[in-house]
Coordinates of C-alpha atoms in Angstrom, one line a residue:
X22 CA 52.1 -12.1 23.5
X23 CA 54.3 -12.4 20.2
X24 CA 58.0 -12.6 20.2
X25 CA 59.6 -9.4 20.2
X26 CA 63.0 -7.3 20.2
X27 CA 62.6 -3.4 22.2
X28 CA 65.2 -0.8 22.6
X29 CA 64.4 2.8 23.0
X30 CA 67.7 5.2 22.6
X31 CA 65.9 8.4 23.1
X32 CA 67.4 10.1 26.3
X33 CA 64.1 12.5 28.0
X34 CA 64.7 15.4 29.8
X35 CA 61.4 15.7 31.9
X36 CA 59.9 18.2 33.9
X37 CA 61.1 22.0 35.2
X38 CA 64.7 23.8 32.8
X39 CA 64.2 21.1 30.9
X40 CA 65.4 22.7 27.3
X41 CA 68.1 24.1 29.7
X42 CA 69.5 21.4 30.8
X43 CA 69.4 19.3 28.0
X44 CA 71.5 21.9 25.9
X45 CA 73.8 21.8 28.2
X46 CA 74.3 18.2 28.3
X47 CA 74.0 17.6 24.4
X48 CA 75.7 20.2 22.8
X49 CA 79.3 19.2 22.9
X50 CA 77.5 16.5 20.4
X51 CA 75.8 19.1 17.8
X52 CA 78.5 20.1 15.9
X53 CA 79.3 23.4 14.2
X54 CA 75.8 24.3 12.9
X55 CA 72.5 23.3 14.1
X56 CA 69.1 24.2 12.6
X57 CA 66.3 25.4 15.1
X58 CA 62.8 24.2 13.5
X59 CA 59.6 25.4 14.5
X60 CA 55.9 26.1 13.3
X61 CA 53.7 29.1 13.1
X62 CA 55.7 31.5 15.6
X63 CA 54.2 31.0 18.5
X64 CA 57.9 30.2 20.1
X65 CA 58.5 33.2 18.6
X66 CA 55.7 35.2 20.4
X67 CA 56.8 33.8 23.7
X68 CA 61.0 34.3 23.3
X69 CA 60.9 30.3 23.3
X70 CA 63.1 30.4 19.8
X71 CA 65.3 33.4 21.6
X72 CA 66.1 31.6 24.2
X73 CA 67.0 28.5 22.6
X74 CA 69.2 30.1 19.9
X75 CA 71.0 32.7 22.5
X76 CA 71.8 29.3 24.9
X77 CA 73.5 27.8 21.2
X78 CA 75.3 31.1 20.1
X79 CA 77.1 31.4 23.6
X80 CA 78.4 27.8 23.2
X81 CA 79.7 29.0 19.9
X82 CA 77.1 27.5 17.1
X83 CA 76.0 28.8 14.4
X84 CA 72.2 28.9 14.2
X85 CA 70.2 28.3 10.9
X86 CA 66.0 29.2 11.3
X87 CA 63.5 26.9 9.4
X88 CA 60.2 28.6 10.0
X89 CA 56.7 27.8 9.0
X90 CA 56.4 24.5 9.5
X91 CA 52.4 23.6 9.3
X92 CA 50.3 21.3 11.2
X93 CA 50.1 19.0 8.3
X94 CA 53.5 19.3 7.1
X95 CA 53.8 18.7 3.6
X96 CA 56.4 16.7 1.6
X97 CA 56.9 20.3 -0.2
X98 CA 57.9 21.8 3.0
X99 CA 60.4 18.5 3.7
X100 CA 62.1 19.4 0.5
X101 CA 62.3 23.3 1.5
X102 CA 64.2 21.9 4.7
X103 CA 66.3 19.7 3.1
X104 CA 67.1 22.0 0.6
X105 CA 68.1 24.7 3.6
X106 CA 70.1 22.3 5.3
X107 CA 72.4 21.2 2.2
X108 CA 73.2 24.8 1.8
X109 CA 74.4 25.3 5.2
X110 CA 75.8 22.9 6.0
X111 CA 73.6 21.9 8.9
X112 CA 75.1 19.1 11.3
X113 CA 72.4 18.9 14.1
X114 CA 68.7 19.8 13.9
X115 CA 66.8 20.2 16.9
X116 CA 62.4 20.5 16.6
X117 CA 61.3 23.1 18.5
X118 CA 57.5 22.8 18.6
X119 CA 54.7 19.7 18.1
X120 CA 54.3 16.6 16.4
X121 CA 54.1 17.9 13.4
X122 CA 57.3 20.0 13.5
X123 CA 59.1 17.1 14.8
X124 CA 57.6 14.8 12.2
X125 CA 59.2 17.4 9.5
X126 CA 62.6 17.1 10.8
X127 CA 62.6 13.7 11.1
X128 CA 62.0 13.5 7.4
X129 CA 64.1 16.7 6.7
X130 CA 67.1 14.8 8.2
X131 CA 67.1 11.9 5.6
X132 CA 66.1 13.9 2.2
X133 CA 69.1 16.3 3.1
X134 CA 71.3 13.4 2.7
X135 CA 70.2 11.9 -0.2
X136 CA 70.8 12.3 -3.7
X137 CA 67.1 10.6 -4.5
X138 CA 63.8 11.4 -3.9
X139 CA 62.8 9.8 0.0
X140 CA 59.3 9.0 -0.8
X141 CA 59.9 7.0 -3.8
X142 CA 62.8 5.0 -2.2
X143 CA 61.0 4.1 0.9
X144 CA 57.1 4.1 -0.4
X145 CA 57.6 2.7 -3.6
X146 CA 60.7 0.5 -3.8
X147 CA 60.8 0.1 0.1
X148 CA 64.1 1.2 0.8
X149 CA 65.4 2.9 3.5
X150 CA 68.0 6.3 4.1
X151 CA 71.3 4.9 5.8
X152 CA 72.9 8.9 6.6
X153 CA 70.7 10.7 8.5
X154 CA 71.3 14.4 10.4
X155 CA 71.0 13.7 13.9
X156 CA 68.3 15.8 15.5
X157 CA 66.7 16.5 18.9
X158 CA 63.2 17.6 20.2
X159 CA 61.9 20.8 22.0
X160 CA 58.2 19.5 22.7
X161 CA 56.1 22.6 23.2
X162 CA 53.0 20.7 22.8
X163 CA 52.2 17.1 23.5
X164 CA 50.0 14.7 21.8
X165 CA 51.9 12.9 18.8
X166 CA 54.7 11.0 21.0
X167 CA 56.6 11.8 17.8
X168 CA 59.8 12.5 20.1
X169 CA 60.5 8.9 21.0
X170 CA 60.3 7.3 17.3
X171 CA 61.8 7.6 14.1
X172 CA 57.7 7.7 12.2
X173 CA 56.8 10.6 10.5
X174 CA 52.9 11.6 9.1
X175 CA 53.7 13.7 5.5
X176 CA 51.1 15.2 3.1
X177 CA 51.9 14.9 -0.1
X178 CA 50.0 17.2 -2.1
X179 CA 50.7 16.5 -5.4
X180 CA 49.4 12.6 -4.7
X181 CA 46.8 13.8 -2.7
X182 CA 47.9 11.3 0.4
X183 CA 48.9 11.3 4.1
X184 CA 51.0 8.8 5.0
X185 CA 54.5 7.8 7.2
X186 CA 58.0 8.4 5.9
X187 CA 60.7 7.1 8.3
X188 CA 64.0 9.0 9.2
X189 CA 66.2 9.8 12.7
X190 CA 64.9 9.5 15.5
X191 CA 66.2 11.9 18.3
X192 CA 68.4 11.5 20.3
X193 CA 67.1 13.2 23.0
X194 CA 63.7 15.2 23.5
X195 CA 62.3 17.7 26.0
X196 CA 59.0 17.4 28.2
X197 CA 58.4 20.5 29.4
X198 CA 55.2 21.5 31.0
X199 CA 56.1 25.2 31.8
X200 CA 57.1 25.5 27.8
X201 CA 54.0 23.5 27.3
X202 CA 51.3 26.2 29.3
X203 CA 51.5 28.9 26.2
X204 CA 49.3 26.8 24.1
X205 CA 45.9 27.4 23.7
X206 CA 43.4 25.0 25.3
X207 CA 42.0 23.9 22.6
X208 CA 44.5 22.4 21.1
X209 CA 45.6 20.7 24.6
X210 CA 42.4 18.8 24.1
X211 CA 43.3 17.8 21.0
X212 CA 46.5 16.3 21.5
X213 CA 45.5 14.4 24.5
X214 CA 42.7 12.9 22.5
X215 CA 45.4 12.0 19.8
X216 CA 47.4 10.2 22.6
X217 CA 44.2 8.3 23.4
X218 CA 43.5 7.3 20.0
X219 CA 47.1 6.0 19.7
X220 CA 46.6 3.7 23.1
X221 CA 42.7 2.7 21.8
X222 CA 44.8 1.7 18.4
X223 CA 46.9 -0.3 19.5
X224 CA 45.1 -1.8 22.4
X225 CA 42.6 -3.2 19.7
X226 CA 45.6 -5.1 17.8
X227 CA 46.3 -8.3 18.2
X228 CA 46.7 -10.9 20.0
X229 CA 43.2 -9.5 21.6
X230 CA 44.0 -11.8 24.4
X231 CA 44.8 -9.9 28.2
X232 CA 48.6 -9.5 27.7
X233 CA 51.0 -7.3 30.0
X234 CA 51.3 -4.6 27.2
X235 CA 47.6 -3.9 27.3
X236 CA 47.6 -4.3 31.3
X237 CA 49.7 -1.2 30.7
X238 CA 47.6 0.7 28.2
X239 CA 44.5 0.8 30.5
X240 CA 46.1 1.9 32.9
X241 CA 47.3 4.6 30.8
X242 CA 43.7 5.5 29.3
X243 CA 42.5 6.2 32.4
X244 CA 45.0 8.4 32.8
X245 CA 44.9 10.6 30.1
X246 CA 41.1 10.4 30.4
X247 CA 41.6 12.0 33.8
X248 CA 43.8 14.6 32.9
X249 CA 42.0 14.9 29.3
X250 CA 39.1 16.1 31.6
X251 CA 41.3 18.5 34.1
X252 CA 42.5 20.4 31.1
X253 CA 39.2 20.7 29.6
X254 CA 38.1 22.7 32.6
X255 CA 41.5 24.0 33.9
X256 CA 43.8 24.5 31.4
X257 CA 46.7 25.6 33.6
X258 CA 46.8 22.7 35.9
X259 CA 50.5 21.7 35.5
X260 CA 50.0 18.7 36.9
X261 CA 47.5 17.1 34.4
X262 CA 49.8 18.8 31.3
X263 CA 53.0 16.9 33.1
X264 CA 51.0 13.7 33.2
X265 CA 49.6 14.0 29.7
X266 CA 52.5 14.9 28.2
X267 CA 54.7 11.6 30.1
X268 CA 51.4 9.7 28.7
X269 CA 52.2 11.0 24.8
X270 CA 55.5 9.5 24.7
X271 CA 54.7 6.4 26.3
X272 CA 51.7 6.1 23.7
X273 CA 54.0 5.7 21.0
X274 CA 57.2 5.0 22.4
X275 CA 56.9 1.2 22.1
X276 CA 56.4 0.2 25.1
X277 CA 52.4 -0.8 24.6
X278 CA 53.0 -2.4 21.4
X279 CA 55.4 -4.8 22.6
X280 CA 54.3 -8.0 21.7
X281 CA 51.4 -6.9 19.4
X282 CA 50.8 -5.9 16.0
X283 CA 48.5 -2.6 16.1
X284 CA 45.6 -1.3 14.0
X285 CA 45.9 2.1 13.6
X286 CA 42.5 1.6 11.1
X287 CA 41.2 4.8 12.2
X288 CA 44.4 6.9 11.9
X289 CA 44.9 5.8 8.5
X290 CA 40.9 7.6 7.8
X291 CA 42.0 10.5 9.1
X292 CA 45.3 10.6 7.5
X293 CA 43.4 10.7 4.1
X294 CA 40.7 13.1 5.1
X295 CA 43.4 15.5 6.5
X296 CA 45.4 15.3 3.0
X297 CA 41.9 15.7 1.4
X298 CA 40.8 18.8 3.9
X299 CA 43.3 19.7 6.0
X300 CA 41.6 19.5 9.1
X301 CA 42.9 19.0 12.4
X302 CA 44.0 15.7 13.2
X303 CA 42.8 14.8 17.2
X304 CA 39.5 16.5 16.1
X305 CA 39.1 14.3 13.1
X306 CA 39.9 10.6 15.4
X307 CA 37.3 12.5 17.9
X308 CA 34.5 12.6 15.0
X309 CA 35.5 9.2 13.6
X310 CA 36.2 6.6 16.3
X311 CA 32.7 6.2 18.0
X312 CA 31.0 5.1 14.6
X313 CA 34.3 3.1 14.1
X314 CA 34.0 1.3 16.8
X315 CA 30.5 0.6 16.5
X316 CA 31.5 -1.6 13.5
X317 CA 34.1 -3.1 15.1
X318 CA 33.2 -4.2 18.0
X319 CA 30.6 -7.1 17.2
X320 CA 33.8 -8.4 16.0
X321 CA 35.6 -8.8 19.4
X322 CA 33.0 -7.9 21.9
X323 CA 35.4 -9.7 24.6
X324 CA 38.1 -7.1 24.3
X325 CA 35.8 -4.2 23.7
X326 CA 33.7 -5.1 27.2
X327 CA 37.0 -4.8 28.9
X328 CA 38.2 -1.2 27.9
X329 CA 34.2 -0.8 28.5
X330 CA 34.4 -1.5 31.9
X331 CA 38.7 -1.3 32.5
X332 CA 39.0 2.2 31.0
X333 CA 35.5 4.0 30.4
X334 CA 34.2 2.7 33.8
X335 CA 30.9 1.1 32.4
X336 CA 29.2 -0.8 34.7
X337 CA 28.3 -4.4 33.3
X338 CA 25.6 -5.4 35.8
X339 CA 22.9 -7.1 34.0
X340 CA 24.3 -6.6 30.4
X341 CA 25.5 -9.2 28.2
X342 CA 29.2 -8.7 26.4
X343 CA 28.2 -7.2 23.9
X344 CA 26.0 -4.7 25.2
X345 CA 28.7 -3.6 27.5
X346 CA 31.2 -3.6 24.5
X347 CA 28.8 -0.6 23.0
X348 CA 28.4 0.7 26.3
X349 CA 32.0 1.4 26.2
X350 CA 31.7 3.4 22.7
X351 CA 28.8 4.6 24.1
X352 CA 30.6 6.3 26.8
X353 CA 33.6 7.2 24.2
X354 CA 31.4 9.1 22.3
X355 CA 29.9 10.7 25.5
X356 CA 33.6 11.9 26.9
X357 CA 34.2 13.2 23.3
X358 CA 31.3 15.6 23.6
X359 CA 32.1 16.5 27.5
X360 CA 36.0 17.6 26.8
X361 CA 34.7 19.6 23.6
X362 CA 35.2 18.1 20.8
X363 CA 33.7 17.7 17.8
X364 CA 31.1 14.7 17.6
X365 CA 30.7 15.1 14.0
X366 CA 32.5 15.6 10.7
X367 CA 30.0 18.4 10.0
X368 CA 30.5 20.2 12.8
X369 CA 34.1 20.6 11.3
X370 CA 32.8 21.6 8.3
X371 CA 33.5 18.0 6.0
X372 CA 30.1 17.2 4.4
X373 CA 31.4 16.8 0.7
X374 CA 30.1 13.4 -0.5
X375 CA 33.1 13.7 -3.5
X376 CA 35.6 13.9 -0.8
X377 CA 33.8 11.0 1.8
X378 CA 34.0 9.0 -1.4
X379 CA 37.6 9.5 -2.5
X380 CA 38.7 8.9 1.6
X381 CA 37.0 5.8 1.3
X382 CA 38.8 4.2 -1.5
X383 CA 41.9 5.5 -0.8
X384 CA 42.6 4.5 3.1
X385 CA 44.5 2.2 4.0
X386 CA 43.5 -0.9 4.8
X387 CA 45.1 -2.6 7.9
X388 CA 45.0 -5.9 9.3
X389 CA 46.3 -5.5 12.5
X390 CA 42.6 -5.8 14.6
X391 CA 39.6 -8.0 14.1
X392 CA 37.9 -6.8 11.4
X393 CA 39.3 -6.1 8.0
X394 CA 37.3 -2.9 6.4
X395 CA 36.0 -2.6 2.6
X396 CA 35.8 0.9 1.1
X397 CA 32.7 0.2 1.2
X398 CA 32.1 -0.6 4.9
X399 CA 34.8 2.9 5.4
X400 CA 32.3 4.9 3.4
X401 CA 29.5 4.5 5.9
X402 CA 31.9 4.6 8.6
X403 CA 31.6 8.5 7.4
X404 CA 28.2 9.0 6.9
X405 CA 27.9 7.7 10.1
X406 CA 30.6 10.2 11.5
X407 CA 28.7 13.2 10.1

């Protein structure tokens, strides 16, 4: 395991009243003026954003609405925030909604306090915002584990790229599976498949050695892979939302990638096909990582027969390492297709060879697992996927 520092300030109100009580508790530290975030209107629809706001006017703030956040917010959409939350004044914004809503505010809470533009201090010149507005998360929907980091996942449109900004992390977020029951099925499955992909991508890092922080991880994949199948089939089964939803946070929370350096190779494909097409992000890993995988695991078929047989349950009787290393993807690709989701990019509608082409050479290359891709090697990764 490499040497490492960890601290994780983000206090979690879990389970049953949980927005409840964590108002309560954290309000005396909001200040004057908060700013309520949220997405499409769904918390809208289900008196969510009421609720929350009339619980902040009673203790005497002043509430400021930033609406429409999508679910690939865009560095357009940062600057709209930012902009709002200059004006009035805002001292305190709390997220009220997903990943990507938290992921906005994250990044809203640095440009607002900056005289320069955020993605050329910390992309190009690698800088990084010192005056941040605090902010808080309302999780209605899990997946991300955006609420226990201070990453953010931007479009910017006018580049044509998908790629992390930094800002505050909160100071406290919400895990609340009763909030977390209005959201459609579909995008459960989703989520949960995102919280997979962020254990796979960092369990794949490196050292690729059995360390404690992988010990950890598997034990975590199997989780969500349980629950992942409950909610295909049972949507409403609080207890598999509670445990995937604990499972999301710890997914990116730090905890597994203590003493390793991740990869994160197949996030950083989607990332440019979802600035390219806008398509949904767990469904895009879904389509990707088998044919991924494929490629990478002749690389390290050691560490790709354990998850085979530590996480996907393959049996390795009679199989050599690396046949139960494919096995494993084998039996990724099958659960993929079991919960629902697409097995293909063409089945979401991504066939365009132009656009294939320009995700290719414009991904990011990592170096964090144990093979380093080509544009080249990325571009039949896709054909592969389709």
């Amino acid at each position: 395991m490499n040497d490492f520092t960890f601290c994780n300030p983000t206090r979690v109100y879990f389970g049953h009243d949980g927005i409840a009580r964590a108002l309560d508790a954290e309000m005396p530290a909001m200040g004057d003026t908060v700013m309520i975030a949220y997405g499409g209107g769904s918390v809208m629809r289900t008196g969510t954003f009421d609720a929350v706001a009339d619980r902040l006017r009673a203790a005497g703030k002043r509430v400021v609405a930033f609406g429409g956040i999508m679910p690939n917010p865009t560095y357009a959409k940062v600057q709209e925030g930012a902009e709002l939350a200059r004006r009035e004044g805002v001292d305190f914004i709390l997220a009220l909604g997903g990943g990507s809503v938290v992921d906005c505010c994250k990044v809203v809470s640095a440009q607002a306090r900056l005289d320069e533009d955020l993605w050329s201090l910390e992309r190009d010149r690698g800088g990084s915002p010192t005056d941040l507005i605090p902010i808080g998360a309302l999780v209605t929907v899990s997946g991300t584990g955006a609420e226990m980091n201070n990453g953010a996942v931007i479009t910017h449109e006018d580049l044509q790229v998908k790629g992390p900004l930094w800002g505050a992390q909160p100071a406290f977020a919400v895990l609340d599976p009763d909030v977390m029951m209005t959201v459609p099925p579909a995008q459960v499955v989703s989520g949960a498949f995102d919280t997979l992909s962020h254990c796979m991508e960092t369990y794949f890092g490196v050292p690729g050695e059995y360390n404690l922080s992988d010990s950890i991880n598997e034990a975590i994949m199997r989780d969500v892979i349980r629950h992942l199948r409950t909610v295909a089939s049972d949507p409403h089964d609080y207890e598999a939302r509670s445990e995937l939803a604990w499972a999301s946070a710890m997914a990116e929370n730090s905890i597994l990638k203590i003493g390793k350096v991740t990869d994160f190779q197949c996030h950083m494909i989607e990332h440019q096909l979802g600035a390219l097409t806008d398509c949904n992000h767990g469904q895009g890993l879904a389509a990707i990582h088998p044919a991924l995988y494929r490629h990478l695991a002749p690389a390290n078929p050691a560490k790709f027969a354990r998850f085979a047989v530590e996480v996907m349950g393959v049996d390795p009787q009679g199989r050599d390492e690396q046949e139960v290393a494919l096995a494993g993807v084998d039996a990724l690709a099958a659960l993929i297709a079991e919960v629902g989701l697409p097995t293909t990019l063409t089945e979401m509608g991504i066939t365009d060879e132009a656009v294939l082409h320009q995700v290719a050479d414009t991904s990011v290359l990592t170096a964090g697992c144990c093979k380093r891709l080509d544009p080249d090697e990325i571009l039949a990764i896709l054909h592969e996927s389709l």
